[in-house]
Coordinates of N, CA, C and O in Angstrom, one line a residue:
X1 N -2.3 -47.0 22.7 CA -2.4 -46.1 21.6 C -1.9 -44.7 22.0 O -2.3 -44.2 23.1
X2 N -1.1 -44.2 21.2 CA -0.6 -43.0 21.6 C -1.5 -41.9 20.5 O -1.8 -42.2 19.3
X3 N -1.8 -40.4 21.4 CA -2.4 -39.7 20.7 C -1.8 -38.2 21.1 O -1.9 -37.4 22.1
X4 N -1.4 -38.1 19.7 CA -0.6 -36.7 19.3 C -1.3 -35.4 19.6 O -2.1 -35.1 18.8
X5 N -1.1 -34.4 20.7 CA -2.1 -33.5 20.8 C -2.0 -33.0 19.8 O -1.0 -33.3 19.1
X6 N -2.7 -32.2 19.3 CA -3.5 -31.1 18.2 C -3.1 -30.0 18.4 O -3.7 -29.6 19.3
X7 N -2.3 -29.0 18.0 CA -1.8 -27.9 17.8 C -2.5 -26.8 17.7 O -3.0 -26.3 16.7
X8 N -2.7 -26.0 19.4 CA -4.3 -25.0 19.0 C -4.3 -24.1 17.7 O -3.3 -23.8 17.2
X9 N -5.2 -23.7 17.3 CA -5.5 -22.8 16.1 C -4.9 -21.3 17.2 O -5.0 -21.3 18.4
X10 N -4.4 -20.3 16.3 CA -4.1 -18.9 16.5 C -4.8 -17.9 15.6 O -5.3 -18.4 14.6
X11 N -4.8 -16.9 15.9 CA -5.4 -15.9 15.1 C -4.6 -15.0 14.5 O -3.6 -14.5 15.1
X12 N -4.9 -14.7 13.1 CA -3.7 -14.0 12.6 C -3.7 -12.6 12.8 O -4.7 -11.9 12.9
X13 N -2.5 -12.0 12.9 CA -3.1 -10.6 13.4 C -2.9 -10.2 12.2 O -2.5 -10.8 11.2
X14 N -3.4 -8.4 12.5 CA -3.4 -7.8 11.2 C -1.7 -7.0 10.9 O -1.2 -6.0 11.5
X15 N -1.1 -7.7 10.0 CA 0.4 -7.4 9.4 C 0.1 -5.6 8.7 O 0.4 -4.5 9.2
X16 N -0.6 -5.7 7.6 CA -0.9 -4.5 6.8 C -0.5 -3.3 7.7 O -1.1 -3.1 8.8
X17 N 0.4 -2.5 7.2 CA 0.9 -1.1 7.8 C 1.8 -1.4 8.6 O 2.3 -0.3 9.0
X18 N 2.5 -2.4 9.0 CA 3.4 -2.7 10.0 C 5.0 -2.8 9.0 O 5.2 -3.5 8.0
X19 N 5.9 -2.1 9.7 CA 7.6 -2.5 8.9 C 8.0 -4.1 9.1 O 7.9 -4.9 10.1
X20 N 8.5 -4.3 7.9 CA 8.9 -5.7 7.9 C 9.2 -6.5 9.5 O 8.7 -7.6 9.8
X21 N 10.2 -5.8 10.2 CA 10.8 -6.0 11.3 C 9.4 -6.2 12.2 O 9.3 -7.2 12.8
X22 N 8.6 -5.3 12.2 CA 7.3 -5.4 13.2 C 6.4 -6.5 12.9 O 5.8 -6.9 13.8
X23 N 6.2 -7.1 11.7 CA 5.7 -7.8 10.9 C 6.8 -9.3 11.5 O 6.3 -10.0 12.3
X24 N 7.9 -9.4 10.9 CA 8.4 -10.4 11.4 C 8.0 -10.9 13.2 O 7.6 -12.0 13.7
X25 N 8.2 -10.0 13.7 CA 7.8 -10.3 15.0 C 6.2 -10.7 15.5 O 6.1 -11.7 16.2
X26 N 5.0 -10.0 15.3 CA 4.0 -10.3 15.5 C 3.8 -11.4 15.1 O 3.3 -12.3 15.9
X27 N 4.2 -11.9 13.7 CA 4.0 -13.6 13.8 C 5.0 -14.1 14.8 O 4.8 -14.8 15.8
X28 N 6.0 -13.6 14.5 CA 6.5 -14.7 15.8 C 5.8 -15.1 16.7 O 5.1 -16.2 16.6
X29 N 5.7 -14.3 17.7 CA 4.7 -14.1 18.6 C 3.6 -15.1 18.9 O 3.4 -15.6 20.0
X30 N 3.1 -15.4 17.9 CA 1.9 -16.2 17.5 C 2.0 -17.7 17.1 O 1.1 -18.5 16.7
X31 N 3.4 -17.9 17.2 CA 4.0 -19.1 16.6 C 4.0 -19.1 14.9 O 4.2 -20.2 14.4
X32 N 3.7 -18.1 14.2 CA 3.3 -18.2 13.0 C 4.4 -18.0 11.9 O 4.8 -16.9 12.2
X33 N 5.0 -18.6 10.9 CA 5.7 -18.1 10.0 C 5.7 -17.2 9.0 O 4.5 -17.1 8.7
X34 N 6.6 -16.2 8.3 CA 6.0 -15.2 7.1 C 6.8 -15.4 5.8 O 8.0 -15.5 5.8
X35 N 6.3 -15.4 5.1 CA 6.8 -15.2 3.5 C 6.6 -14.3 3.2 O 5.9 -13.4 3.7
X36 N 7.3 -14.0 2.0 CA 7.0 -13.0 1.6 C 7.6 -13.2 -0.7 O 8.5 -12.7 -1.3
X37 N 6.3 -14.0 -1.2 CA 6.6 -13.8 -2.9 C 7.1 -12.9 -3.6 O 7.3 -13.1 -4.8
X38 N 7.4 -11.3 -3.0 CA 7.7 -10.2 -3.9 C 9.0 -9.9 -3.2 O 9.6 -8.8 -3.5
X39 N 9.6 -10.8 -2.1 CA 10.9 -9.6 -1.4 C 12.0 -11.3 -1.3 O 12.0 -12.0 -0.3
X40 N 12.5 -11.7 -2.2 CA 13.3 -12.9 -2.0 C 14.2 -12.2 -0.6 O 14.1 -12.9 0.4
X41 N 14.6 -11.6 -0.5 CA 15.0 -10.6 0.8 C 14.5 -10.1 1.7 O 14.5 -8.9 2.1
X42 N 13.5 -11.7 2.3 CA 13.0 -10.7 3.0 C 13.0 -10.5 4.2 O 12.3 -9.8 4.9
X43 N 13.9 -11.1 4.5 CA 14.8 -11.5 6.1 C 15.7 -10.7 6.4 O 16.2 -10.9 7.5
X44 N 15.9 -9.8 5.6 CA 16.5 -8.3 5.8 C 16.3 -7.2 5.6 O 16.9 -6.1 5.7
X45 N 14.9 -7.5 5.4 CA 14.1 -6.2 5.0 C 13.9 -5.4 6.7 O 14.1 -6.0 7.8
X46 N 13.5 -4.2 6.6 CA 13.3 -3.8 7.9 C 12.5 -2.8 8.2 O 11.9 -2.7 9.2
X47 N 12.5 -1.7 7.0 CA 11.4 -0.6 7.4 C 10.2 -0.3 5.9 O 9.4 0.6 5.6
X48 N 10.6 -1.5 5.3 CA 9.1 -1.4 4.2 C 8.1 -2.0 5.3 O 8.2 -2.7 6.3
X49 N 6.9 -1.3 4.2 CA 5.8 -1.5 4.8 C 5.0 -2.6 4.5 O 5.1 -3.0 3.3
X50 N 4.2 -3.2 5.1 CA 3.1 -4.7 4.7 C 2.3 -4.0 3.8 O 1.8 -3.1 4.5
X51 N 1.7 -3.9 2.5 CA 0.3 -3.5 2.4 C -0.4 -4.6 1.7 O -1.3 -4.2 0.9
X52 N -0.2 -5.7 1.9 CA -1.4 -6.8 1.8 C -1.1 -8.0 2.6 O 0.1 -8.1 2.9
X53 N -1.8 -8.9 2.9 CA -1.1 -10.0 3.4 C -2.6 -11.6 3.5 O -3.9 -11.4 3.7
X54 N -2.0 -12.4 3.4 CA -2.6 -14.0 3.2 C -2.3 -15.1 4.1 O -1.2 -15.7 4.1
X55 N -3.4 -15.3 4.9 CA -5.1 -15.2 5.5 C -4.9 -13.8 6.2 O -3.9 -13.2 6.6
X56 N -6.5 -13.4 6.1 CA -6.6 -12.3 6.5 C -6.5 -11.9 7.7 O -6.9 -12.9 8.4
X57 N -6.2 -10.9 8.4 CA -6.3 -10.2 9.8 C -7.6 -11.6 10.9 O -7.8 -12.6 10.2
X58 N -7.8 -11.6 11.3 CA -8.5 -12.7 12.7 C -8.6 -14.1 11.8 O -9.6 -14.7 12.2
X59 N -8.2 -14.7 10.9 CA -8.5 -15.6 10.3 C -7.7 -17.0 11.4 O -6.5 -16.9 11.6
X60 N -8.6 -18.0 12.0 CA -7.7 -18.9 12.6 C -7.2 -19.8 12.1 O -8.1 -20.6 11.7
X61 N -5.8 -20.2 11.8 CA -5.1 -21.2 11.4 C -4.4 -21.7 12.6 O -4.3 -21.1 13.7
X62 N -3.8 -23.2 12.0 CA -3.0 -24.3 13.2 C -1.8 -22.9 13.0 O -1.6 -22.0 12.2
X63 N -1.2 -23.4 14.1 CA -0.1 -22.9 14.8 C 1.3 -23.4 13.7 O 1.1 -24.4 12.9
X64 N 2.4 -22.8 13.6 CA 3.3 -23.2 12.9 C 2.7 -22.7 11.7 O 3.6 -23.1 11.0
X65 N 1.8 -22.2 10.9 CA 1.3 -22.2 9.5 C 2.2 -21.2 9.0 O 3.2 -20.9 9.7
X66 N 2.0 -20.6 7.7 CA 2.8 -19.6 6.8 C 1.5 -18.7 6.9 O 0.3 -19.0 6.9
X67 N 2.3 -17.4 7.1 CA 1.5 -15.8 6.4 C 2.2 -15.5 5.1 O 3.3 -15.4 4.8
X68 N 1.2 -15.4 4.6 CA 2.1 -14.7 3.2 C 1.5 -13.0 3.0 O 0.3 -12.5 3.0
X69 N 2.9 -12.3 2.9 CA 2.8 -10.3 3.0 C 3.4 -9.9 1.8 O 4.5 -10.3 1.4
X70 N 2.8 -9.0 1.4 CA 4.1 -8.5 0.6 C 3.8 -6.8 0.1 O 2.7 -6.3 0.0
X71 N 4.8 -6.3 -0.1 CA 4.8 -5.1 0.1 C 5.2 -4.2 -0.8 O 5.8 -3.1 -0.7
X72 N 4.5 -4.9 -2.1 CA 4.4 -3.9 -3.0 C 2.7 -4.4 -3.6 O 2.0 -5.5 -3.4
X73 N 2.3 -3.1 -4.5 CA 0.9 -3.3 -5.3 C 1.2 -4.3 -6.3 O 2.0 -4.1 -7.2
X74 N 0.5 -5.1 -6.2 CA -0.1 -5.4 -7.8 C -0.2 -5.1 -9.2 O -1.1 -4.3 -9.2
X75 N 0.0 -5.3 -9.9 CA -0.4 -4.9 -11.4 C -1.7 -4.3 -11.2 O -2.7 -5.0 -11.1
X76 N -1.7 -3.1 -11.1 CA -3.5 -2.6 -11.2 C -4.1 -2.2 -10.1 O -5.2 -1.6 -10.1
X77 N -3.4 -2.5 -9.0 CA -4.0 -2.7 -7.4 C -3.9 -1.2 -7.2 O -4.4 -1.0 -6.1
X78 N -3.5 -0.3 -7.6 CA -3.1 1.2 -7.3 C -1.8 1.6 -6.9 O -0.9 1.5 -7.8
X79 N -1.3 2.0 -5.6 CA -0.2 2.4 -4.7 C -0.4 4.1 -5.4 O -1.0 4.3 -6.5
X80 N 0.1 5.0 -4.9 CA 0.0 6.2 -5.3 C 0.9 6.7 -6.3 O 0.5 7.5 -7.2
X81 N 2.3 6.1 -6.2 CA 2.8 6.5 -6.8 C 3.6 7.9 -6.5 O 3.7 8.2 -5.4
X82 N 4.2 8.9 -7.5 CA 5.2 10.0 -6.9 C 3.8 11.1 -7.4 O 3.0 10.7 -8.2
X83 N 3.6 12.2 -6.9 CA 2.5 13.3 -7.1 C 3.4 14.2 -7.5 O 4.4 14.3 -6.8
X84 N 3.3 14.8 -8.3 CA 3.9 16.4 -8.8 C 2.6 17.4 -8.8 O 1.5 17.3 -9.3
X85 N 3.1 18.4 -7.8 CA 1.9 20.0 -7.9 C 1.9 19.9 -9.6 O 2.8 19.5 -10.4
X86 N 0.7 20.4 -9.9 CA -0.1 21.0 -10.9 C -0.5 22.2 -10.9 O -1.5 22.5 -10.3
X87 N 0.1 23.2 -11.7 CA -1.3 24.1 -11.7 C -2.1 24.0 -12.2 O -2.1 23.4 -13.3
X88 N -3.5 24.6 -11.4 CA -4.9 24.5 -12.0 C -4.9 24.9 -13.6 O -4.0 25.4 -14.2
X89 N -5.6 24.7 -13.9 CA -5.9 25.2 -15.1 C -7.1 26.6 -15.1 O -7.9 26.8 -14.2
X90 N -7.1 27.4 -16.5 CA -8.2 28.2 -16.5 C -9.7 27.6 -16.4 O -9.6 26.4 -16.2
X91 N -10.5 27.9 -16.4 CA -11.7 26.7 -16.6 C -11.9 27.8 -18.4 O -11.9 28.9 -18.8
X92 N -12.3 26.2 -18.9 CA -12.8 26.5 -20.0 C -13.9 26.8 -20.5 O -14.8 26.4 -19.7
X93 N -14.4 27.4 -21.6 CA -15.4 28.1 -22.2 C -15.8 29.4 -21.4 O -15.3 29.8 -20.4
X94 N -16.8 30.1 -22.1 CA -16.8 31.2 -21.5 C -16.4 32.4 -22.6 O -16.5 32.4 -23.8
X95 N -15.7 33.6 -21.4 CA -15.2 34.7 -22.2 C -14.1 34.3 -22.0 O -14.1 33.4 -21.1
X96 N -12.8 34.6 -22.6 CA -11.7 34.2 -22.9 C -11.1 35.7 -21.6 O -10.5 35.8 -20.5
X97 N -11.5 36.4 -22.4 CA -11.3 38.1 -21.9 C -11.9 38.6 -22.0 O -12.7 38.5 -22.9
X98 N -12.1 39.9 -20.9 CA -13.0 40.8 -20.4 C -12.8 42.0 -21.0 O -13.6 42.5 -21.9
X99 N -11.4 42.6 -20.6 CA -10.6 43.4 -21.0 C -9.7 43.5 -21.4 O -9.3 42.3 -21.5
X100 N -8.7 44.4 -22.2 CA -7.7 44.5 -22.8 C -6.6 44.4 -21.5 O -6.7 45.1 -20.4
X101 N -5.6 43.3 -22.1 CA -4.5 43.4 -21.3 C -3.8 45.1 -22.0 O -4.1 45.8 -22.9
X102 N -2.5 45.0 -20.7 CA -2.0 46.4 -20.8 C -0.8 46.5 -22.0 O 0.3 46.0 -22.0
X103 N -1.3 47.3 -22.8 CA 0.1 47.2 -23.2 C 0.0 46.1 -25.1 O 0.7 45.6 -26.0
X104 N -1.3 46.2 -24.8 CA -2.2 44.9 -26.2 C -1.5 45.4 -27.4 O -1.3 46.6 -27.4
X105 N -1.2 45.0 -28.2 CA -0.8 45.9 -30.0 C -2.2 45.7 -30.5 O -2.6 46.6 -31.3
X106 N -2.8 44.6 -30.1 CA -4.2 44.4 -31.3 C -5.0 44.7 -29.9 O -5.0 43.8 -29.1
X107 N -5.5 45.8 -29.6 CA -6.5 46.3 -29.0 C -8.0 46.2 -29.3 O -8.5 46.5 -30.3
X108 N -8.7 45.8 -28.0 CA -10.6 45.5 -29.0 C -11.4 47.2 -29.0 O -11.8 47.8 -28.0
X109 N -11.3 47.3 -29.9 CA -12.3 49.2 -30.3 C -13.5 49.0 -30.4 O -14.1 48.5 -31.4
X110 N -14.3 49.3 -29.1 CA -15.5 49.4 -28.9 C -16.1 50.8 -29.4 O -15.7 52.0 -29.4
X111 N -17.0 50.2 -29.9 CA -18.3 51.6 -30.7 C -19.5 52.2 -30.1 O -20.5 52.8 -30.5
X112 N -19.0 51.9 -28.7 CA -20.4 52.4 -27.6 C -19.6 54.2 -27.4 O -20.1 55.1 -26.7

């Protein structure tokens, strides 16, 4: 009877934050394969970033298995997005004005 050794279990490392290219490699490394469902391209991808990936960071699977990464958010998951400065705003309520600006046509005539 012949018996097939068993292919040790590996640990997956943590992909998340790593460029495609660094990502491609650490599985290597590990014997492990990567996918990727959001980059049909993704075997030429090279300096996007992982920000999620499936099994998680120390998760042990057989050797030869698939990682799946991908490097865009979700519907809903956040990502930041582009930021434009704002100015603050006044804060509201209150006195509007203290004093007369300079130069007012409708000036306020106090009776003290």
């Amino acid at each position: 009877m012949h018996i097939t050794p068993k292919t040790p279990d590996v640990r997956v490392p943590r992909l998340v934050g790593l460029m495609a290219m660094d990502a491609r490699e650490a599985a290597r490394s590990r014997g492990l394969f990567l996918n990727s469902p959001d980059r049909p391209d993704f075997q030429q991808a090279v300096v996007d970033y992982v920000v999620r990936q499936y099994p998680q960071p120390g998760a042990e699977v057989p050797r030869e298995s698939m990682v799946y990464v991908w490097f865009d958010f979700g519907e809903g998951e956040g990502g930041g997005g582009v930021r434009e400065p704002r100015i603050p705003r006044r804060p509201t309520g209150g006195l509007q004005r203290e004093l007369d600006q300079p130069g007012d046509p409708y000036a306020v005539i106090s009776s003290a």
